[in-house]
């Protein structure tokens, strides 16, 4: 692909993007800090033939890593005055503006970085982050894929590509992206987590459970993974293990209203009305503290049902479904990633950065990260 074509393509893309949008998004996290050795940076990478430009660039990197964004911006602009061909400096400026949530300016800087250096994988990746956050998902997919054309091992681009493909309803493609992430980095807990969710959506329960188990080997404190896996176990007829796993979720997060609710439903289905009642009361209190009136009302209805059965002394577990089957509980069983943190996947990339794992991608209630 020629430089002229790439510049024309991305200039057109830039002009078409709606800059005002800023939706909640699960791909951004705190920027990765990379420590560069000055001699390595100047001696090995030969960032510029202009020594003064190279020196300012080095200062910019140092200040950026120290979170001195204002000082970093000044240094990068000084470097660009002396050497306008420094695409890496434009990429860093884009990162600075992204951290400040000035997405329209970040988009311009990444687009300019690509114009200067059409082979800068980091800039395409970062452009994808901005477009994704602005809701330009098709354009984000294109940017992530172009980043991967240049560097097929960029795990962050593969991971975020999986996220946006999932959001676009392209489950099979998302699954393939997450599997590639895992092939490159078998310790990436978030990739297993999101892969499990996508498999769950496709009805591949056993494979989803296997991937949740892998998440928990890598991240034993992931309460959401325990909760999700337990719900699948319950649906799969493995109620005893499901109960145990729900309790693990609660141990990791004692305020996990969803886990209390699903545990209560499962206990009730097993005929243990007394324990079910106590657990559901805890779920009721947690949801009430959260202000989740809809769930509070659902639990009230279920508690009335339990009270009637307790009065009859004839508990019939068959009248209440498992968490994934009941209309009272489907909103509590995570089947899709949620935005926020969850969490939050990948970060703006700098030249030379190695993508790192991030915090859990999803929580337990709504579609997503």
Short mmCIF file of C-alpha atoms in Angstrom, two decimals:
data_model
loop_
_atom_site.label_atom_id
_atom_site.label_comp_id
_atom_site.label_asym_id
_atom_site.label_seq_id
_atom_site.Cartn_x
_atom_site.Cartn_y
_atom_site.Cartn_z
CA UNK A 1 0.00 0.00 0.00
CA UNK A 2 1.61 3.29 -1.08
CA UNK A 3 2.24 6.21 1.25
CA UNK A 4 0.14 8.41 -1.04
CA UNK A 5 -2.82 6.03 -0.76
CA UNK A 6 -2.50 5.75 3.00
CA UNK A 7 -2.35 9.50 3.45
CA UNK A 8 -5.38 10.04 1.21
CA UNK A 9 -7.33 7.29 2.96
CA UNK A 10 -6.71 8.55 6.46
CA UNK A 11 -7.14 12.21 5.53
CA UNK A 12 -10.59 11.34 4.14
CA UNK A 13 -11.32 9.30 7.24
CA UNK A 14 -10.30 12.19 9.46
CA UNK A 15 -12.56 14.60 7.61
CA UNK A 16 -15.51 12.21 7.94
CA UNK A 17 -15.21 11.63 11.69
CA UNK A 18 -17.70 13.36 13.97
CA UNK A 19 -15.48 15.00 16.52
CA UNK A 20 -18.13 15.96 19.05
CA UNK A 21 -19.07 12.45 20.17
CA UNK A 22 -17.61 11.05 23.38
CA UNK A 23 -19.40 7.94 24.52
CA UNK A 24 -18.63 5.74 27.48
CA UNK A 25 -16.00 3.32 26.38
CA UNK A 26 -14.16 0.35 27.70
CA UNK A 27 -10.96 0.46 25.77
CA UNK A 28 -9.11 3.33 27.39
CA UNK A 29 -7.05 2.93 30.52
CA UNK A 30 -4.27 4.89 32.13
CA UNK A 31 -1.34 5.37 29.75
CA UNK A 32 1.52 2.93 29.79
CA UNK A 33 4.71 4.43 31.16
CA UNK A 34 7.83 3.44 29.30
CA UNK A 35 11.30 4.23 30.56
CA UNK A 36 13.72 4.97 27.74
CA UNK A 37 17.45 5.13 28.08
CA UNK A 38 18.68 8.33 26.52
CA UNK A 39 21.69 6.70 24.88
CA UNK A 40 19.58 3.85 23.57
CA UNK A 41 16.94 6.22 22.24
CA UNK A 42 19.36 8.50 20.42
CA UNK A 43 22.02 5.99 19.51
CA UNK A 44 20.01 2.98 18.41
CA UNK A 45 16.76 4.37 17.08
CA UNK A 46 18.26 7.49 15.42
CA UNK A 47 15.00 9.34 15.96
CA UNK A 48 16.31 12.34 13.99
CA UNK A 49 19.43 13.43 12.17
CA UNK A 50 18.95 16.83 13.81
CA UNK A 51 20.62 16.44 17.20
CA UNK A 52 18.68 19.32 18.73
CA UNK A 53 15.38 17.80 17.54
CA UNK A 54 16.46 14.42 18.92
CA UNK A 55 17.34 16.02 22.25
CA UNK A 56 13.95 17.72 22.52
CA UNK A 57 12.25 14.45 21.59
CA UNK A 58 14.14 12.67 24.37
CA UNK A 59 13.10 15.37 26.83
CA UNK A 60 9.51 14.95 25.71
CA UNK A 61 9.58 11.19 26.31
CA UNK A 62 11.14 11.68 29.75
CA UNK A 63 8.57 14.28 30.77
CA UNK A 64 5.71 12.21 29.37
CA UNK A 65 6.80 9.22 31.43
CA UNK A 66 6.94 11.47 34.49
CA UNK A 67 3.36 12.61 33.78
CA UNK A 68 4.54 16.15 33.07
CA UNK A 69 2.18 16.46 30.11
CA UNK A 70 2.58 20.19 29.66
CA UNK A 71 6.36 19.94 29.64
CA UNK A 72 6.21 16.94 27.31
CA UNK A 73 3.97 18.80 24.86
CA UNK A 74 6.37 21.75 24.80
CA UNK A 75 9.38 19.49 24.17
CA UNK A 76 7.69 17.53 21.37
CA UNK A 77 6.59 20.74 19.66
CA UNK A 78 10.14 22.08 19.86
CA UNK A 79 11.37 18.83 18.31
CA UNK A 80 8.83 19.13 15.49
CA UNK A 81 9.83 22.72 14.77
CA UNK A 82 13.34 21.47 14.09
CA UNK A 83 12.33 18.23 12.35
CA UNK A 84 8.72 18.12 11.05
CA UNK A 85 9.21 14.49 9.94
CA UNK A 86 9.10 13.16 13.51
CA UNK A 87 5.95 11.05 13.28
CA UNK A 88 6.71 9.53 16.68
CA UNK A 89 6.48 12.99 18.26
CA UNK A 90 3.03 13.47 16.70
CA UNK A 91 2.04 10.09 18.13
CA UNK A 92 3.12 11.17 21.61
CA UNK A 93 1.20 14.44 21.26
CA UNK A 94 -1.86 12.39 20.39
CA UNK A 95 -1.36 10.37 23.58
CA UNK A 96 -1.11 13.56 25.62
CA UNK A 97 -4.37 14.89 24.23
CA UNK A 98 -6.07 11.52 24.64
CA UNK A 99 -5.14 11.53 28.33
CA UNK A 100 -6.69 14.98 28.57
CA UNK A 101 -9.81 13.68 26.80
CA UNK A 102 -9.24 16.16 23.96
CA UNK A 103 -10.15 13.53 21.43
CA UNK A 104 -10.59 15.77 18.41
CA UNK A 105 -7.04 17.11 18.74
CA UNK A 106 -5.67 13.63 19.49
CA UNK A 107 -7.30 12.41 16.29
CA UNK A 108 -5.57 15.15 14.29
CA UNK A 109 -2.18 14.29 15.78
CA UNK A 110 -2.50 10.57 15.08
CA UNK A 111 -3.67 11.29 11.53
CA UNK A 112 -0.67 13.56 11.01
CA UNK A 113 1.65 10.91 12.49
CA UNK A 114 0.34 8.45 9.90
CA UNK A 115 0.78 10.97 7.11
CA UNK A 116 4.40 11.44 8.13
CA UNK A 117 5.07 7.75 8.72
CA UNK A 118 2.52 5.37 7.13
CA UNK A 119 4.30 2.40 8.75
CA UNK A 120 3.83 3.57 12.35
CA UNK A 121 1.75 0.74 13.81
CA UNK A 122 1.31 2.56 17.12
CA UNK A 123 -0.34 5.53 15.44
CA UNK A 124 -2.93 3.37 13.66
CA UNK A 125 -3.61 1.57 16.94
CA UNK A 126 -4.05 4.84 18.81
CA UNK A 127 -6.20 6.23 16.02
CA UNK A 128 -8.38 3.15 16.52
CA UNK A 129 -8.71 3.97 20.22
CA UNK A 130 -9.93 7.49 19.50
CA UNK A 131 -12.36 6.40 16.79
CA UNK A 132 -13.66 3.61 19.02
CA UNK A 133 -14.25 6.02 21.84
CA UNK A 134 -16.05 8.42 19.52
CA UNK A 135 -18.37 5.65 18.38
CA UNK A 136 -16.83 5.36 14.91
CA UNK A 137 -16.62 1.59 15.23
CA UNK A 138 -16.21 0.61 11.59
CA UNK A 139 -13.40 3.12 11.22
CA UNK A 140 -11.85 1.84 14.47
CA UNK A 141 -11.88 -1.71 13.10
CA UNK A 142 -10.09 -0.49 9.97
CA UNK A 143 -7.47 1.33 12.05
CA UNK A 144 -6.81 -1.63 14.35
CA UNK A 145 -6.50 -3.94 11.36
CA UNK A 146 -4.06 -1.60 9.64
CA UNK A 147 -1.98 -1.53 12.81
CA UNK A 148 -1.91 -5.33 12.66
CA UNK A 149 -0.96 -5.36 8.98
CA UNK A 150 2.18 -3.47 10.00
CA UNK A 151 2.75 -5.41 13.23
CA UNK A 152 0.79 -8.65 13.53
CA UNK A 153 2.06 -9.21 17.10
CA UNK A 154 0.53 -6.04 18.56
CA UNK A 155 -1.56 -7.73 21.25
CA UNK A 156 -3.33 -4.52 22.30
CA UNK A 157 -4.65 -3.97 18.78
CA UNK A 158 -5.90 -7.56 18.55
CA UNK A 159 -7.57 -7.32 21.94
CA UNK A 160 -9.34 -4.04 21.19
CA UNK A 161 -10.26 -5.32 17.73
CA UNK A 162 -12.01 -8.18 19.51
CA UNK A 163 -13.90 -5.68 21.68
CA UNK A 164 -15.19 -3.59 18.81
CA UNK A 165 -16.08 -6.65 16.71
CA UNK A 166 -18.08 -7.96 19.66
CA UNK A 167 -19.84 -4.62 19.98
CA UNK A 168 -20.71 -4.82 16.29
CA UNK A 169 -22.26 -8.25 16.79
CA UNK A 170 -19.52 -10.05 14.87
CA UNK A 171 -19.07 -12.79 17.46
CA UNK A 172 -17.12 -15.26 15.38
CA UNK A 173 -14.63 -12.61 14.32
CA UNK A 174 -14.32 -11.40 17.92
CA UNK A 175 -13.66 -14.96 19.08
CA UNK A 176 -10.95 -15.33 16.45
CA UNK A 177 -9.31 -12.09 17.60
CA UNK A 178 -9.29 -13.16 21.27
CA UNK A 179 -7.88 -16.55 20.32
CA UNK A 180 -5.05 -14.81 18.49
CA UNK A 181 -4.38 -12.71 21.58
CA UNK A 182 -4.14 -15.87 23.67
CA UNK A 183 -1.84 -17.49 21.11
CA UNK A 184 0.49 -14.51 21.48
CA UNK A 185 0.09 -14.12 25.25
CA UNK A 186 -1.29 -17.12 27.11
CA UNK A 187 -1.26 -15.17 30.39
CA UNK A 188 -3.78 -12.57 29.19
CA UNK A 189 -6.66 -13.12 31.63
CA UNK A 190 -8.89 -10.46 30.07
CA UNK A 191 -8.73 -12.16 26.68
CA UNK A 192 -9.90 -15.45 28.19
CA UNK A 193 -12.65 -13.56 30.02
CA UNK A 194 -14.01 -11.85 26.92
CA UNK A 195 -13.60 -15.03 24.89
CA UNK A 196 -15.72 -16.85 27.48
CA UNK A 197 -18.42 -14.18 27.19
CA UNK A 198 -18.49 -14.42 23.39
CA UNK A 199 -18.63 -18.22 23.52
CA UNK A 200 -21.42 -17.96 26.09
CA UNK A 201 -23.34 -15.75 23.68
CA UNK A 202 -22.99 -18.40 21.01
CA UNK A 203 -24.33 -21.10 23.34
CA UNK A 204 -20.97 -22.87 23.61
CA UNK A 205 -21.38 -23.41 27.34
CA UNK A 206 -18.66 -25.98 27.96
CA UNK A 207 -16.04 -23.95 26.12
CA UNK A 208 -17.14 -20.81 27.96
CA UNK A 209 -16.80 -22.60 31.32
CA UNK A 210 -13.33 -23.84 30.32
CA UNK A 211 -12.24 -20.28 29.54
CA UNK A 212 -13.66 -18.94 32.80
CA UNK A 213 -11.61 -21.60 34.59
CA UNK A 214 -8.54 -20.33 32.76
CA UNK A 215 -9.37 -16.76 33.84
CA UNK A 216 -9.52 -17.87 37.45
CA UNK A 217 -6.20 -19.70 37.24
CA UNK A 218 -4.64 -16.43 36.10
CA UNK A 219 -6.77 -14.09 38.21
CA UNK A 220 -8.12 -15.95 41.28
CA UNK A 221 -9.73 -12.78 42.66
CA UNK A 222 -11.96 -12.11 39.65
CA UNK A 223 -15.39 -12.13 41.32
CA UNK A 224 -17.21 -11.53 38.03
CA UNK A 225 -15.64 -14.60 36.44
CA UNK A 226 -16.74 -16.73 39.41
CA UNK A 227 -20.27 -15.38 39.13
CA UNK A 228 -20.48 -15.89 35.37
CA UNK A 229 -19.03 -19.38 35.50
CA UNK A 230 -21.35 -20.41 38.32
CA UNK A 231 -24.38 -19.29 36.32
CA UNK A 232 -23.28 -21.44 33.40
CA UNK A 233 -22.67 -24.39 35.71
CA UNK A 234 -26.18 -23.99 37.13
CA UNK A 235 -27.70 -23.95 33.64
CA UNK A 236 -25.56 -26.97 32.74
CA UNK A 237 -27.06 -28.96 35.62
CA UNK A 238 -24.02 -28.73 37.89
CA UNK A 239 -25.83 -27.02 40.76
CA UNK A 240 -23.54 -28.21 43.58
CA UNK A 241 -20.42 -26.80 41.93
CA UNK A 242 -22.34 -23.67 40.96
CA UNK A 243 -23.24 -23.04 44.61
CA UNK A 244 -19.61 -23.44 45.62
CA UNK A 245 -18.43 -21.08 42.89
CA UNK A 246 -21.05 -18.43 43.74
CA UNK A 247 -19.71 -18.50 47.30
CA UNK A 248 -16.22 -17.95 45.91
CA UNK A 249 -17.54 -14.89 44.07
CA UNK A 250 -19.00 -13.57 47.32
CA UNK A 251 -15.75 -14.20 49.20
CA UNK A 252 -13.93 -12.10 46.62
CA UNK A 253 -16.57 -9.37 46.71
CA UNK A 254 -18.86 -9.45 49.77
CA UNK A 255 -21.07 -6.76 48.22
CA UNK A 256 -21.69 -8.68 44.99
CA UNK A 257 -25.48 -8.39 44.78
CA UNK A 258 -25.66 -10.44 41.59
CA UNK A 259 -23.81 -13.37 43.14
CA UNK A 260 -26.06 -13.33 46.22
CA UNK A 261 -29.14 -13.28 44.01
CA UNK A 262 -28.00 -16.10 41.75
CA UNK A 263 -26.86 -18.17 44.73
CA UNK A 264 -30.26 -17.67 46.36
CA UNK A 265 -32.08 -18.78 43.22
CA UNK A 266 -29.87 -21.85 42.87
CA UNK A 267 -30.33 -22.82 46.54
CA UNK A 268 -34.08 -22.43 46.13
CA UNK A 269 -34.06 -24.67 43.09
CA UNK A 270 -32.20 -27.25 45.15
CA UNK A 271 -34.95 -27.13 47.76
CA UNK A 272 -32.91 -25.38 50.44
CA UNK A 273 -35.51 -22.70 51.12
CA UNK A 274 -34.11 -21.52 54.44
CA UNK A 275 -30.64 -20.77 53.09
CA UNK A 276 -32.10 -19.35 49.90
CA UNK A 277 -34.21 -16.92 51.88
CA UNK A 278 -31.23 -15.66 53.88
CA UNK A 279 -29.06 -15.17 50.81
CA UNK A 280 -31.83 -13.40 48.89
CA UNK A 281 -32.32 -11.01 51.80
CA UNK A 282 -28.64 -10.10 51.50
CA UNK A 283 -29.08 -9.57 47.74
CA UNK A 284 -32.11 -7.38 48.50
CA UNK A 285 -30.10 -5.22 50.89
CA UNK A 286 -27.18 -4.85 48.46
CA UNK A 287 -29.44 -3.90 45.55
CA UNK A 288 -31.28 -1.46 47.77
CA UNK A 289 -28.02 0.23 48.74
CA UNK A 290 -27.17 0.46 45.04
CA UNK A 291 -30.53 2.04 44.28
CA UNK A 292 -31.44 -0.77 41.88
CA UNK A 293 -35.21 -0.57 42.38
CA UNK A 294 -35.98 -3.01 39.58
CA UNK A 295 -33.97 -5.78 41.21
CA UNK A 296 -35.34 -4.94 44.66
CA UNK A 297 -38.88 -5.42 43.33
CA UNK A 298 -37.97 -8.70 41.65
CA UNK A 299 -36.52 -10.06 44.87
CA UNK A 300 -39.59 -8.95 46.82
CA UNK A 301 -41.75 -10.97 44.44
CA UNK A 302 -39.51 -14.00 44.75
CA UNK A 303 -39.45 -13.72 48.54
CA UNK A 304 -43.26 -13.71 48.58
CA UNK A 305 -43.20 -16.85 46.47
CA UNK A 306 -40.76 -18.48 48.89
CA UNK A 307 -42.84 -17.46 51.90
CA UNK A 308 -45.92 -19.08 50.38
CA UNK A 309 -44.04 -22.30 49.71
CA UNK A 310 -42.50 -22.30 53.17
CA UNK A 311 -45.99 -21.92 54.60
CA UNK A 312 -47.19 -24.86 52.59
CA UNK A 313 -44.12 -26.87 53.62
CA UNK A 314 -44.01 -28.12 50.06
CA UNK A 315 -41.12 -26.40 48.33
CA UNK A 316 -41.22 -27.08 44.63
CA UNK A 317 -37.96 -26.07 43.09
CA UNK A 318 -39.32 -26.68 39.63
CA UNK A 319 -41.46 -23.55 39.86
CA UNK A 320 -38.39 -21.32 39.77
CA UNK A 321 -35.83 -21.49 37.03
CA UNK A 322 -32.06 -21.32 37.17
CA UNK A 323 -30.41 -17.91 37.00
CA UNK A 324 -30.01 -18.04 33.23
CA UNK A 325 -33.59 -19.18 32.61
CA UNK A 326 -35.63 -17.05 34.96
CA UNK A 327 -36.93 -13.66 33.90
CA UNK A 328 -36.13 -12.60 37.45
CA UNK A 329 -32.47 -13.30 37.00
CA UNK A 330 -31.33 -12.86 33.47
CA UNK A 331 -30.33 -9.29 34.16
CA UNK A 332 -28.00 -10.56 36.86
CA UNK A 333 -26.14 -13.11 34.82
CA UNK A 334 -23.41 -11.48 32.80
CA UNK A 335 -23.57 -12.50 29.19
CA UNK A 336 -21.85 -9.50 27.66
CA UNK A 337 -18.87 -7.30 28.55
CA UNK A 338 -19.61 -4.02 30.25
CA UNK A 339 -17.97 -0.67 29.74
CA UNK A 340 -16.11 1.26 32.27
CA UNK A 341 -13.25 -0.36 33.52
CA UNK A 342 -13.65 -2.61 33.26
CA UNK A 343 -12.76 -1.93 32.73
CA UNK A 344 -10.27 -1.08 30.87
CA UNK A 345 -8.36 -2.77 28.25
CA UNK A 346 -5.53 -1.20 26.48
CA UNK A 347 -3.66 2.04 26.47
CA UNK A 348 -2.24 4.55 24.02
CA UNK A 349 0.90 3.08 22.52
CA UNK A 350 4.23 4.80 22.23
CA UNK A 351 7.01 3.77 19.85
CA UNK A 352 8.72 0.81 21.49
CA UNK A 353 5.92 0.07 23.98
CA UNK A 354 5.00 -3.52 24.73
CA UNK A 355 1.23 -3.88 25.34
CA UNK A 356 0.41 -4.93 28.86
CA UNK A 357 -2.58 -6.58 30.47
CA UNK A 358 -5.13 -4.32 32.08
CA UNK A 359 -7.84 -4.47 34.69
CA UNK A 360 -10.82 -6.82 34.21
CA UNK A 361 -12.81 -5.90 31.18
CA UNK A 362 -16.35 -6.32 32.37
CA UNK A 363 -18.62 -6.24 35.32
CA UNK A 364 -21.76 -8.12 35.95
CA UNK A 365 -24.81 -6.41 34.68
CA UNK A 366 -24.91 -4.86 31.26
CA UNK A 367 -23.49 -5.02 27.78
CA UNK A 368 -20.26 -3.35 27.09
CA UNK A 369 -15.15 -3.84 27.77
#
